[in-house]
Structure formats: C-alpha cells, structure tokens
PDB file of C-alpha atoms in Angstrom:
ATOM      1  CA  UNK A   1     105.882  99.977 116.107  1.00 82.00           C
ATOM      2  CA  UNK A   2     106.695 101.101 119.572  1.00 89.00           C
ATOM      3  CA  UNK A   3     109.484 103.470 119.645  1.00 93.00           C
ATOM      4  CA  UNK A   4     111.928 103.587 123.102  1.00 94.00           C
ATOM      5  CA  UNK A   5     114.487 105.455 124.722  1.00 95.00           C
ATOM      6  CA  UNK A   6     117.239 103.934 126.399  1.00 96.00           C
ATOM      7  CA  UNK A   7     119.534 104.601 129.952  1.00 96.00           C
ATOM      8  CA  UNK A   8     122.725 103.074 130.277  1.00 96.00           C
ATOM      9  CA  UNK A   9     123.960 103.474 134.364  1.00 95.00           C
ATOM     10  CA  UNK A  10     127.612 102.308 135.503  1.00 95.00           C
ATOM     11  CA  UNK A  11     126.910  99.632 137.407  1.00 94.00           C
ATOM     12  CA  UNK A  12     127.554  99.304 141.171  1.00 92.00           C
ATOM     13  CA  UNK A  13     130.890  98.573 142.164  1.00 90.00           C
ATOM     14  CA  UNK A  14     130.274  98.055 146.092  1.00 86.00           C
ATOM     15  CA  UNK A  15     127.203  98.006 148.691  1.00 85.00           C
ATOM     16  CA  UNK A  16     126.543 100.704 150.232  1.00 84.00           C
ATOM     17  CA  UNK A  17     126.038 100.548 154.131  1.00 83.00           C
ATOM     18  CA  UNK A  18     122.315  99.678 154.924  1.00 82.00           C
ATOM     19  CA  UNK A  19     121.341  99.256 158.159  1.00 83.00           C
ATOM     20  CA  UNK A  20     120.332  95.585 158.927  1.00 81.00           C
ATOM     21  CA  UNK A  21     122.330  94.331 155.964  1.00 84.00           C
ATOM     22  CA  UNK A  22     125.186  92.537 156.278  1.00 86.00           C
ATOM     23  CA  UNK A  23     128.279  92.802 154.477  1.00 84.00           C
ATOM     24  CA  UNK A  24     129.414  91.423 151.077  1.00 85.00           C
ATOM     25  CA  UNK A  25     127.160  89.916 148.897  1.00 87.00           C
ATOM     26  CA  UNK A  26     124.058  90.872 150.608  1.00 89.00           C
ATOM     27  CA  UNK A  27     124.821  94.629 150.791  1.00 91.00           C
ATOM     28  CA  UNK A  28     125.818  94.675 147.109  1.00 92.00           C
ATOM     29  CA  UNK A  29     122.989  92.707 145.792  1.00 92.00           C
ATOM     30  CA  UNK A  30     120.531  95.446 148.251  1.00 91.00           C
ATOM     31  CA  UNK A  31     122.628  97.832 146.735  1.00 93.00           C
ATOM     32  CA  UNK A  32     121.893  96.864 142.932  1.00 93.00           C
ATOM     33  CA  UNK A  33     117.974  96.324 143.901  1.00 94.00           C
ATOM     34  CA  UNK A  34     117.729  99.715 145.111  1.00 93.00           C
ATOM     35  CA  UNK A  35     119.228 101.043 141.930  1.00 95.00           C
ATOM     36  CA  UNK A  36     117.085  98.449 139.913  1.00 96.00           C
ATOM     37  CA  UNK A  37     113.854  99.745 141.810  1.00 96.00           C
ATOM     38  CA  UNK A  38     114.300 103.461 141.882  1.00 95.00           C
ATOM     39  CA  UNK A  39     114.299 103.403 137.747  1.00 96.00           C
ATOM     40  CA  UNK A  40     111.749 101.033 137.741  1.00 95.00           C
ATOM     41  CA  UNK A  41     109.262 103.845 139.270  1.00 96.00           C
ATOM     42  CA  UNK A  42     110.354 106.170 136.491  1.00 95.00           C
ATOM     43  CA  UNK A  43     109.192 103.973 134.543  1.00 94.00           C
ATOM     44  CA  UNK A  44     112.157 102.301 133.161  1.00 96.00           C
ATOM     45  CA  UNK A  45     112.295  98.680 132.246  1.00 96.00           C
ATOM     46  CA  UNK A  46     115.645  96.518 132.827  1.00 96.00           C
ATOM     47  CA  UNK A  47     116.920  94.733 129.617  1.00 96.00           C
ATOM     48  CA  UNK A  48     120.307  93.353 130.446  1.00 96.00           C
ATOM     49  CA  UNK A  49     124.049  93.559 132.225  1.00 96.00           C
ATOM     50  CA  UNK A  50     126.659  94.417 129.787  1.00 96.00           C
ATOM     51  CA  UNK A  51     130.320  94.870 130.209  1.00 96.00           C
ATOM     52  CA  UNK A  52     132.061  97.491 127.633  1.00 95.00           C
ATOM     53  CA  UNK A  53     135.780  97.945 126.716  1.00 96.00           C
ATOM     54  CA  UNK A  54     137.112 101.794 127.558  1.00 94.00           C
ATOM     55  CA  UNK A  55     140.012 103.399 126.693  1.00 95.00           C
ATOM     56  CA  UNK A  56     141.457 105.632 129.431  1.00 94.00           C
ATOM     57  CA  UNK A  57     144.591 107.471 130.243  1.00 93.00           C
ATOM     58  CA  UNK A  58     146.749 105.943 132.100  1.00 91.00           C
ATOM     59  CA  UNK A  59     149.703 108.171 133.612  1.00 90.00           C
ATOM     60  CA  UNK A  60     150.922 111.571 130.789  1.00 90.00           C
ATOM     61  CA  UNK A  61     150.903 109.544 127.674  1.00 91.00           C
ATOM     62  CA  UNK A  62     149.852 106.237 128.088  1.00 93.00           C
ATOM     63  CA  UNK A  63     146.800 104.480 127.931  1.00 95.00           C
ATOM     64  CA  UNK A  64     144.868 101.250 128.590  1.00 95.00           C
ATOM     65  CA  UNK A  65     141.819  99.722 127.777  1.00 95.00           C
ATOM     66  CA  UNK A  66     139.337  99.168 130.957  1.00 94.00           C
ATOM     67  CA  UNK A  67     136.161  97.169 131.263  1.00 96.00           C
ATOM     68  CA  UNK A  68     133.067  98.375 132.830  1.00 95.00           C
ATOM     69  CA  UNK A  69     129.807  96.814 133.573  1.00 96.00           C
ATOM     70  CA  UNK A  70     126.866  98.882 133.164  1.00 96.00           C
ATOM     71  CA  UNK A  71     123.405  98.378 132.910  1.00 96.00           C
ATOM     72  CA  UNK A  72     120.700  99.030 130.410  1.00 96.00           C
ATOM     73  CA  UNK A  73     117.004 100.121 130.869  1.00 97.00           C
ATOM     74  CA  UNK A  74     114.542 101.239 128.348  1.00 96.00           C
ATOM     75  CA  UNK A  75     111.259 103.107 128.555  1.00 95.00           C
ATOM     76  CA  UNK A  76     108.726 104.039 125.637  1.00 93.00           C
ATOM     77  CA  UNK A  77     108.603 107.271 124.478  1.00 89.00           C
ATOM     78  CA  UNK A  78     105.769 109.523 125.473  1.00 78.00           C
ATOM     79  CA  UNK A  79     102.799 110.856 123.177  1.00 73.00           C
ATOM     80  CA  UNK A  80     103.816 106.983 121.143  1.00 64.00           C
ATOM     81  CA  UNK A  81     101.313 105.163 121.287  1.00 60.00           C
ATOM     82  CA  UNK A  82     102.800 101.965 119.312  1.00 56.00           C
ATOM     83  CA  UNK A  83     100.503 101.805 116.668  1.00 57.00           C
ATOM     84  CA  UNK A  84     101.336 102.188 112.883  1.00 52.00           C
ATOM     85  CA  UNK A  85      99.635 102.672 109.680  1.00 49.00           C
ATOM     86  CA  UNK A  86      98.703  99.335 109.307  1.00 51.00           C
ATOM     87  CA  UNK A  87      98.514  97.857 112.603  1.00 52.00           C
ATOM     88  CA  UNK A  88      95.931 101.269 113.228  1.00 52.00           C
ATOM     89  CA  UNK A  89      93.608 100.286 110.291  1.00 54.00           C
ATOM     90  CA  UNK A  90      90.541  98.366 110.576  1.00 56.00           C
ATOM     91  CA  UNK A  91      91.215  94.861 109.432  1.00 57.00           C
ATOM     92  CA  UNK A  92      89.708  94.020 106.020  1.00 58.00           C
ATOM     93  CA  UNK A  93      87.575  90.723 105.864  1.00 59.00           C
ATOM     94  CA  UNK A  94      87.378  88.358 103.215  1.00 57.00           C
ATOM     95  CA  UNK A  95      85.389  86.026 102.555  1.00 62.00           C
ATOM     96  CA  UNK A  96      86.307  82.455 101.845  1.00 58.00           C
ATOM     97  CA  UNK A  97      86.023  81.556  98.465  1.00 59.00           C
ATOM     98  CA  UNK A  98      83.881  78.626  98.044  1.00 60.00           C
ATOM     99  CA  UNK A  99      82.336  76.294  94.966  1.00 60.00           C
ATOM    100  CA  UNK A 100      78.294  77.067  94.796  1.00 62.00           C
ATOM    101  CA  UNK A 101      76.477  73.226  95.908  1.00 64.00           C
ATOM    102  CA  UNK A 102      76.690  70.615  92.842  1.00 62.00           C
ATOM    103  CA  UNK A 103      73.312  70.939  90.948  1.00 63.00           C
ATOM    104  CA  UNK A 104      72.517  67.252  90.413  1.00 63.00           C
ATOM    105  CA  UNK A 105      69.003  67.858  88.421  1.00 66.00           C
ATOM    106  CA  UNK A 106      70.750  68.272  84.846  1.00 61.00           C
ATOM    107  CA  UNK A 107      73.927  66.125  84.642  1.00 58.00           C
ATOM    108  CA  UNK A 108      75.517  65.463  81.592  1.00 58.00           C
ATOM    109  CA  UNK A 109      78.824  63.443  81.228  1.00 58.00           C
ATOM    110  CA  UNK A 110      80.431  66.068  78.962  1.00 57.00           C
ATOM    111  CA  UNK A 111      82.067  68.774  81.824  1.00 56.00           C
ATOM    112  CA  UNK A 112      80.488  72.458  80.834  1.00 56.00           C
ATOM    113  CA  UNK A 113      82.838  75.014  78.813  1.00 54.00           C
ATOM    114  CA  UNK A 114      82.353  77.328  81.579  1.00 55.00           C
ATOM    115  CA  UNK A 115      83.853  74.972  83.813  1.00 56.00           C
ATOM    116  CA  UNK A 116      87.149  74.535  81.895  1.00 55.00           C
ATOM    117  CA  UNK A 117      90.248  75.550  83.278  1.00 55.00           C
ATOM    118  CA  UNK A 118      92.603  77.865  81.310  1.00 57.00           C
ATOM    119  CA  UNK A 119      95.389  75.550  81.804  1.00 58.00           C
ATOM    120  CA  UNK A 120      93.029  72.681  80.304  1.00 55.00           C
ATOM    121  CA  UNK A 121      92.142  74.522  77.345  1.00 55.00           C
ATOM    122  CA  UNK A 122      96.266  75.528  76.794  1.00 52.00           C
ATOM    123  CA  UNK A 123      97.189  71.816  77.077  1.00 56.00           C
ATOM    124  CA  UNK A 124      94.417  70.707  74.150  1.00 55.00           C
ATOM    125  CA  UNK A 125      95.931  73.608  72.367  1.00 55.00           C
ATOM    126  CA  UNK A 126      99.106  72.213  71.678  1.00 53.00           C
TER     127      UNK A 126
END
C-alpha cells in the first residue's frame, strides 16, 4: 500500500501583480496556478480546496470563529515503493479443476461407488 505525506497551504487571498495580467479574476486565478505549479515540481500532487473553521482572538478576551480556505497536496513518501507482502509475492496458479473425459467403452446403468457423493450416501442413510 502506498504510504503519503501531506501539505496543507493557506490559500491565496488576492493576485499578486504580474506583468501582462490584468486585474481581478485573471491575476488571482495566475496567482493560484503559480502556487499550484511551483508544488507540482516538488513533486506534490493537488487533491482538493477545503475551507476550515478557526478560532481566533478577537480584541483582550474575546474570540470568534474564522473560516479559511486552504489547499491540500500529497506526495509519496520516499524509499516506499507501494508494494506489500502480498501484492510483492509471486502470484500462485491454480489449475482449474476439471472432470477426466467420460469413458464410454464400459457403461453400466448402475452409477460407480466411487462416484457417489457424500451428501448422496447421507440422504440413503436416513
């Protein structure tokens, strides 16, 4: 089983100035891609947008509950390499269990003892 780490980032709350982007929407979505991109190349890959209650002061004794969005990112961990005990073993064959071919050279009408089902033979019992 493959074993990960996770990063959770605040996520952006504004663009930041690019040049050749305009303002609003545009520079905030640039803005999130460049996050989104720069943890991609360390190897980190997005999972999902989340937004989490938190409880912060709010003037000398007060306080109030705030929500943030952050985002989450996972990687695998290094030196794993995903495989466990049974997924690493060789896979066992079996063969199909099949009847032998019908020998036709001897037939009798009375079926052979050897033939005889246990269940059979406990249903005559009784």
């Amino acid at each position: 089983m493959q074993k990960y780490e996770y990063k959770v980032v605040p996520a952006p709350e504004k663009g930041v100035k690019t040049k050749g982007v305009k303002p609003g929407t545009p520079r905030f979505a640039q803005t999130l891609e460049n996050l989104m991109n720069g943890l991609g190349a360390e190897g980190w890959e997005y999972i999902r947008a989340d937004t989490l209650p938190c409880t912060e002061r709010a003037g000398l004794t007060g306080s109030q509950t705030v929500y943030r969005n952050v985002l989450i990112f996972r990687r695998g961990l290094e030196g794993d390499t995903g495989e466990t005990a049974e997924t690493a073993a060789d896979p066992i064959l079996i063969e199909a269990m099949t009847d032998p071919e019908p020998d036709h050279t001897g037939e009798t009408a009375e079926p052979d003892a050897a033939h005889d089902s246990p269940r059979e033979d406990s249903i005559a019992a009784q």
